[in-house]
Short mmCIF file of C-alpha atoms in Angstrom, two decimals:
data_model
loop_
_atom_site.label_atom_id
_atom_site.label_comp_id
_atom_site.label_asym_id
_atom_site.label_seq_id
_atom_site.Cartn_x
_atom_site.Cartn_y
_atom_site.Cartn_z
CA MET A 1 50.76 108.43 22.43
CA PHE A 2 51.97 105.82 19.89
CA VAL A 3 51.65 102.02 20.05
CA PRO A 4 54.08 99.58 18.31
CA VAL A 5 52.43 97.31 15.68
CA GLY A 6 54.04 94.40 13.76
CA CYS A 7 53.48 94.17 10.01
CA THR A 8 51.89 90.88 9.06
CA SER A 9 53.64 90.99 5.65
CA CYS A 10 57.21 91.97 6.23
CA GLY A 11 57.39 91.38 9.99
CA LYS A 12 58.86 94.74 10.82
CA LEU A 13 57.60 96.94 13.64
CA PHE A 14 56.14 100.39 13.23
CA GLN A 15 54.07 102.73 15.45
CA VAL A 16 50.51 104.00 15.10
CA PRO A 17 48.67 106.53 17.21
CA GLU A 18 46.73 105.10 20.11
CA ALA A 19 43.57 106.67 18.66
CA ALA A 20 44.06 104.58 15.50
CA LEU A 21 43.85 101.25 17.25
CA GLY A 22 41.35 98.98 15.59
CA GLN A 23 41.66 100.84 12.35
CA THR A 24 43.53 99.78 9.20
CA ALA A 25 47.01 101.23 8.94
CA GLN A 26 49.61 101.15 6.21
CA CYS A 27 53.05 99.66 6.89
CA PRO A 28 55.70 102.29 6.20
CA TRP A 29 58.17 99.52 5.19
CA CYS A 30 56.30 97.38 2.68
CA GLN A 31 53.21 99.59 2.16
CA ALA A 32 50.86 96.75 3.08
CA ALA A 33 47.60 97.57 4.79
CA GLN A 34 47.66 96.32 8.38
CA PRO A 35 45.21 96.31 11.27
CA GLY A 36 46.50 98.53 13.98
CA ALA A 37 46.03 96.02 16.88
CA PRO A 38 48.84 96.23 19.44
CA PRO A 39 50.40 93.10 21.00
CA SER A 40 48.71 91.63 24.12
CA PRO A 41 50.30 93.07 27.28
CA ALA A 42 49.96 89.73 29.20
CA ALA A 43 51.69 87.65 26.51
CA GLY A 44 54.57 90.17 26.03
CA PRO A 45 55.67 91.49 22.66
CA ALA A 46 53.88 89.76 19.78
CA GLU A 47 55.89 87.39 17.60
CA PRO A 48 56.53 88.97 14.26
CA PRO A 49 54.65 87.26 11.50
CA ALA A 50 56.56 85.01 9.22
CA PRO A 51 57.88 86.66 6.11
CA LYS A 52 56.56 85.73 2.64
CA TRP A 53 59.62 83.65 1.76
CA LEU A 54 58.66 81.14 4.48
CA LYS A 55 55.30 80.28 2.88
CA LYS A 56 56.74 77.43 0.86
CA TYR A 57 57.83 75.65 4.01
CA THR A 58 55.52 73.69 6.26
CA GLY A 59 55.54 73.99 10.07
CA GLU A 60 56.41 76.90 12.21
CA ALA A 61 60.18 76.64 12.44
CA PRO A 62 62.16 77.87 9.41
CA PRO A 63 64.88 75.60 8.07
CA VAL A 64 68.46 76.28 9.12
CA PRO A 65 70.29 78.22 6.41
CA PRO A 66 73.40 76.47 5.03
CA ALA A 67 75.67 79.02 6.60
CA ALA A 68 74.30 78.18 10.06
CA ALA A 69 74.47 74.40 9.63
CA THR A 70 76.45 72.41 12.15
CA LYS A 71 80.09 71.96 11.20
CA PRO A 72 81.09 68.42 10.15
CA HIS A 73 83.20 67.86 13.27
CA GLU A 74 80.28 69.00 15.46
CA GLN A 75 77.70 66.59 14.02
CA GLU A 76 76.04 64.24 16.45
CA PRO A 77 76.76 60.53 15.97
CA LEU A 78 74.20 58.56 14.07
CA SER A 79 71.93 56.27 15.96
CA LEU A 80 72.04 52.54 15.31
CA ASP A 81 68.38 52.79 14.54
CA ASP A 82 68.84 55.33 11.76
CA ASP A 83 67.86 53.61 8.53
CA GLU A 84 69.69 56.18 6.51
CA ALA A 85 73.07 55.69 8.20
CA PRO A 86 75.87 55.38 5.61
CA ALA A 87 77.34 51.92 5.06
CA ALA A 88 80.83 51.29 6.50
CA PRO A 89 83.65 51.32 3.91
CA PRO A 90 85.10 47.92 3.00
CA ASP A 91 87.95 46.75 5.18
CA PRO A 92 91.16 46.56 3.10
CA ARG A 93 92.38 43.81 5.50
CA ALA A 94 89.48 41.49 4.60
CA PRO A 95 91.42 39.41 1.92
CA ARG A 96 94.29 38.93 4.31
CA PHE A 97 91.88 37.94 7.05
CA ARG A 98 90.29 35.36 4.79
CA LEU A 99 93.71 33.89 3.81
CA THR A 100 94.72 33.75 7.44
CA THR A 101 91.49 31.97 8.31
CA VAL A 102 91.95 29.43 5.52
CA ALA A 103 95.56 28.83 6.62
CA ALA A 104 94.50 28.38 10.25
CA VAL A 105 91.77 25.85 9.29
CA ALA A 106 94.20 23.92 7.12
CA GLY A 107 96.80 23.84 9.87
CA LEU A 108 94.31 22.61 12.40
CA SER A 109 93.11 19.92 10.01
CA LEU A 110 96.69 18.73 9.44
CA ALA A 111 97.40 18.73 13.14
CA ALA A 112 94.25 16.70 13.78
CA LEU A 113 95.33 14.22 11.09
CA LEU A 114 98.82 13.87 12.56
CA LEU A 115 97.37 13.39 16.04
CA THR A 116 95.04 10.70 14.76
CA VAL A 117 97.93 8.89 13.02
CA ALA A 118 100.06 9.24 16.14
CA ALA A 119 97.27 7.94 18.37
CA ARG A 120 96.77 4.88 16.13
CA GLY A 121 100.49 4.17 15.88
CA TYR A 122 101.67 5.06 19.38
CA GLY A 123 102.74 2.00 21.32
CA SER A 124 101.94 -0.36 18.42
CA GLY A 125 105.45 -1.87 18.54
CA ARG A 126 105.60 -2.10 14.77
CA VAL A 127 108.84 -1.46 12.89
CA GLN A 128 108.18 0.82 9.95
CA GLU A 129 109.34 -0.17 6.48
CA TRP A 130 110.79 3.25 5.68
CA PHE A 131 113.34 5.72 7.10
CA TRP A 132 116.03 3.05 7.21
CA SER A 133 119.58 4.29 6.78
CA GLU A 134 123.12 2.93 7.17
CA TYR A 135 124.76 3.63 10.51
CA THR A 136 128.55 3.45 11.12
CA PRO A 137 129.87 3.86 14.71
CA PRO A 138 132.42 6.56 15.40
CA ASP A 139 135.33 4.08 15.30
CA ARG A 140 134.19 3.02 11.78
CA SER A 141 134.72 -0.64 12.63
CA CYS A 142 131.36 -1.84 11.20
CA SER A 143 128.03 -0.71 9.77
CA VAL A 144 124.37 -1.74 9.70
CA LEU A 145 120.99 -0.42 8.53
CA LEU A 146 118.89 1.04 11.34
CA PRO A 147 115.33 2.47 11.21
CA ALA A 148 116.28 5.66 13.14
CA THR A 149 119.31 7.57 14.47
CA PRO A 150 120.70 5.62 17.46
CA SER A 151 121.95 6.80 20.86
CA GLU A 152 125.18 5.52 22.34
CA GLN A 153 125.35 3.43 25.53
CA PRO A 154 128.24 1.70 27.25
CA VAL A 155 128.61 -2.08 27.37
CA ASP A 156 130.08 -3.38 30.62
CA THR A 157 132.82 -5.98 30.91
CA ASN A 158 131.43 -9.53 30.69
CA PRO A 159 131.52 -11.23 34.12
CA ASP A 160 133.15 -14.32 32.63
CA GLY A 161 136.21 -12.25 31.71
CA PHE A 162 136.30 -13.01 27.97
CA ALA A 163 135.23 -9.41 27.05
CA THR A 164 136.57 -6.10 28.24
CA GLY A 165 133.69 -3.70 27.44
CA GLY A 166 132.40 -1.85 24.42
CA LYS A 167 129.54 0.26 23.00
CA ARG A 168 125.84 -0.22 22.16
CA TYR A 169 123.91 1.96 19.67
CA VAL A 170 120.12 1.78 20.17
CA ALA A 171 117.60 3.25 17.75
CA LYS A 172 114.17 3.54 19.40
CA GLY A 173 110.88 4.23 17.73
CA TRP A 174 109.30 6.85 20.04
CA LEU A 175 105.95 6.50 18.33
CA THR A 176 105.81 2.74 17.88
CA ARG A 177 107.95 1.81 20.92
CA SER A 178 110.04 -0.56 18.87
CA ALA A 179 113.82 -0.72 19.00
CA ALA A 180 116.84 -1.84 16.97
CA TRP A 181 120.47 -1.96 18.16
CA LEU A 182 124.07 -2.69 17.26
CA ALA A 183 126.62 -3.51 19.99
CA TRP A 184 130.19 -4.68 20.18
CA ASN A 185 132.34 -5.96 23.04
CA ASP A 186 136.09 -6.19 22.73
CA LEU A 187 137.43 -9.72 23.38
CA ASP A 188 140.22 -10.36 25.82
CA PRO A 189 143.40 -11.00 23.77
CA ALA A 190 144.05 -14.41 25.29
CA PHE A 191 140.45 -15.48 24.80
CA ALA A 192 140.50 -14.21 21.18
CA LYS A 193 143.65 -16.22 20.46
CA SER A 194 142.08 -19.42 21.85
CA ALA A 195 138.78 -18.85 19.96
CA ALA A 196 140.66 -18.25 16.66
CA ALA A 197 142.59 -21.53 17.11
CA ASP A 198 139.41 -23.50 17.89
CA LYS A 199 138.04 -24.54 14.48
CA GLY A 200 135.00 -26.24 15.96
CA GLY A 201 133.79 -23.08 17.72
CA ARG A 202 133.49 -24.60 21.20
CA VAL A 203 135.46 -21.73 22.81
CA ALA A 204 133.32 -19.15 21.01
CA SER A 205 130.13 -20.96 22.07
CA HIS A 206 131.05 -20.45 25.73
CA ALA A 207 131.24 -16.71 25.23
CA LEU A 208 128.08 -16.65 23.20
CA ARG A 209 126.12 -18.59 25.83
CA ALA A 210 127.16 -16.12 28.52
CA GLU A 211 126.18 -13.15 26.33
CA VAL A 212 122.67 -14.65 25.61
CA VAL A 213 122.05 -14.78 29.34
CA ARG A 214 123.16 -11.17 29.73
CA GLU A 215 120.99 -10.01 26.83
CA ALA A 216 117.93 -11.79 28.22
CA ALA A 217 118.44 -9.98 31.53
CA ARG A 218 118.87 -6.60 29.77
CA LEU A 219 115.67 -6.98 27.69
CA HIS A 220 113.66 -8.70 30.47
CA GLY A 221 112.98 -11.42 27.92
CA THR A 222 112.49 -15.13 27.83
CA VAL A 223 114.47 -17.12 25.24
CA THR A 224 112.05 -19.12 23.03
CA LYS A 225 114.47 -20.33 20.35
CA GLU A 226 118.16 -20.28 19.49
CA GLY A 227 120.36 -21.85 16.88
CA ASP A 228 123.92 -21.76 15.48
CA ILE A 229 124.77 -19.52 12.54
CA GLN A 230 127.92 -19.03 10.48
CA ALA A 231 128.62 -15.29 9.88
CA GLY A 232 131.62 -14.87 7.63
CA SER A 233 134.77 -15.75 9.59
CA GLY A 234 132.96 -15.92 12.91
CA TRP A 235 130.54 -18.13 14.79
CA GLY A 236 127.22 -17.08 16.18
CA TYR A 237 123.78 -17.64 17.59
CA GLU A 238 120.35 -16.54 16.37
CA VAL A 239 118.15 -15.99 19.39
CA HIS A 240 114.39 -15.38 19.61
CA MET A 241 112.84 -13.90 22.80
CA ASP A 242 109.51 -12.80 24.14
CA THR A 243 109.66 -9.54 26.01
CA PRO A 244 107.02 -7.20 27.62
CA ARG A 245 107.16 -5.03 24.50
CA GLY A 246 106.93 -7.66 21.84
CA LYS A 247 109.34 -10.09 20.22
CA VAL A 248 113.11 -9.99 19.79
CA ILE A 249 115.17 -11.53 17.03
CA GLU A 250 118.93 -11.10 17.66
CA TRP A 251 122.21 -12.27 16.25
CA LEU A 252 125.33 -12.68 18.41
CA VAL A 253 128.57 -13.21 16.47
CA VAL A 254 132.12 -13.80 17.71
CA ARG A 255 134.88 -12.70 15.36
CA PRO A 256 138.14 -13.58 17.12
CA SER A 257 140.53 -12.68 14.30
CA GLY A 258 141.52 -9.40 12.65
CA PRO A 259 142.67 -6.07 14.09
CA ARG A 260 139.45 -5.83 16.28
CA PRO A 261 138.56 -9.21 17.92
CA ARG A 262 135.02 -8.63 19.07
CA LEU A 263 131.65 -10.07 19.99
CA TYR A 264 128.95 -8.28 17.92
CA VAL A 265 125.29 -8.19 18.87
CA TYR A 266 122.58 -6.73 16.65
CA GLY A 267 118.81 -7.20 16.73
CA LEU A 268 115.20 -5.90 16.61
CA GLU A 269 112.41 -5.70 19.15
CA ALA A 270 108.91 -5.25 17.80
CA THR A 271 105.47 -6.90 17.55
CA ASN A 272 105.38 -7.41 13.78
CA ILE A 273 108.67 -9.27 13.22
CA SER A 274 109.51 -12.82 12.36
CA PRO A 275 112.74 -14.44 10.95
CA ASP A 276 111.28 -13.90 7.43
CA SER A 277 110.01 -10.29 7.93
CA ALA A 278 111.46 -7.58 5.68
CA ALA A 279 112.81 -5.58 8.59
CA VAL A 280 114.82 -8.56 9.92
CA ARG A 281 116.25 -9.44 6.51
CA ARG A 282 117.12 -5.84 5.83
CA MET A 283 119.01 -5.43 9.03
CA PHE A 284 120.81 -8.77 9.34
CA THR A 285 122.02 -8.88 5.72
CA SER A 286 123.30 -5.29 5.85
CA PHE A 287 125.72 -5.84 8.79
CA GLN A 288 129.39 -5.84 7.83
CA THR A 289 132.79 -5.25 9.56
CA TYR A 290 135.79 -3.30 8.19
CA GLU A 291 138.86 -5.28 9.14
#
């Protein structure tokens, strides 16, 4: 009867006679002398000894040959704790991200500046010294400098009957809550003829007095000063008022002759105006009619 024996040199199995157990035997594969001890029956077949080419490795498990290595798509993901994990490639979008960030910060800074300026100027009632431009109504009857683009409003017929209605153009400062306006009211033909014939201006003064009362009611103001003025071929009043929003300086001028006999009204409402302020001089000296 023969017993299988594993060679301790090459690892291959060969058989020896049962009577030769415990004696030295020669491996028929590698010719190395081997003890003829059979594997333990309780432990099952003996593990073949490691071949010579494994002696340069440490440990019991041989390294995985390159051919048996895991394929790239089957590799396990690296742990976050792995110190040897490869660094992530640079993001090509990084420069654009930085530019976007800089632009966003600059935009927010500009918005904050504008909000600060708006908060400081809102409701101040101050007429700005810039953005003035000449305004001519659609009928091209007159023109005047205004600090903003005006909106059109109707002017009702005067209760005293000397005027038949007209238009008002109001330029409001949304930020400063100031206002400037130009208005005209067509004169009744009979009244215009009488006013033109009255060289002393008494007839025109009656119309002007009635219009001052109507303007004070419109502006919710109190008249603090008024005086006569001569405006070209017409007569007029310069009126000062105090209103809930500031001060008003206004000119009311009757021009009874020409193709458009009218009562003109133009003025400013703000907190920083006086008869000598630049805004008042700019507006009142710029007014002219085209007759």
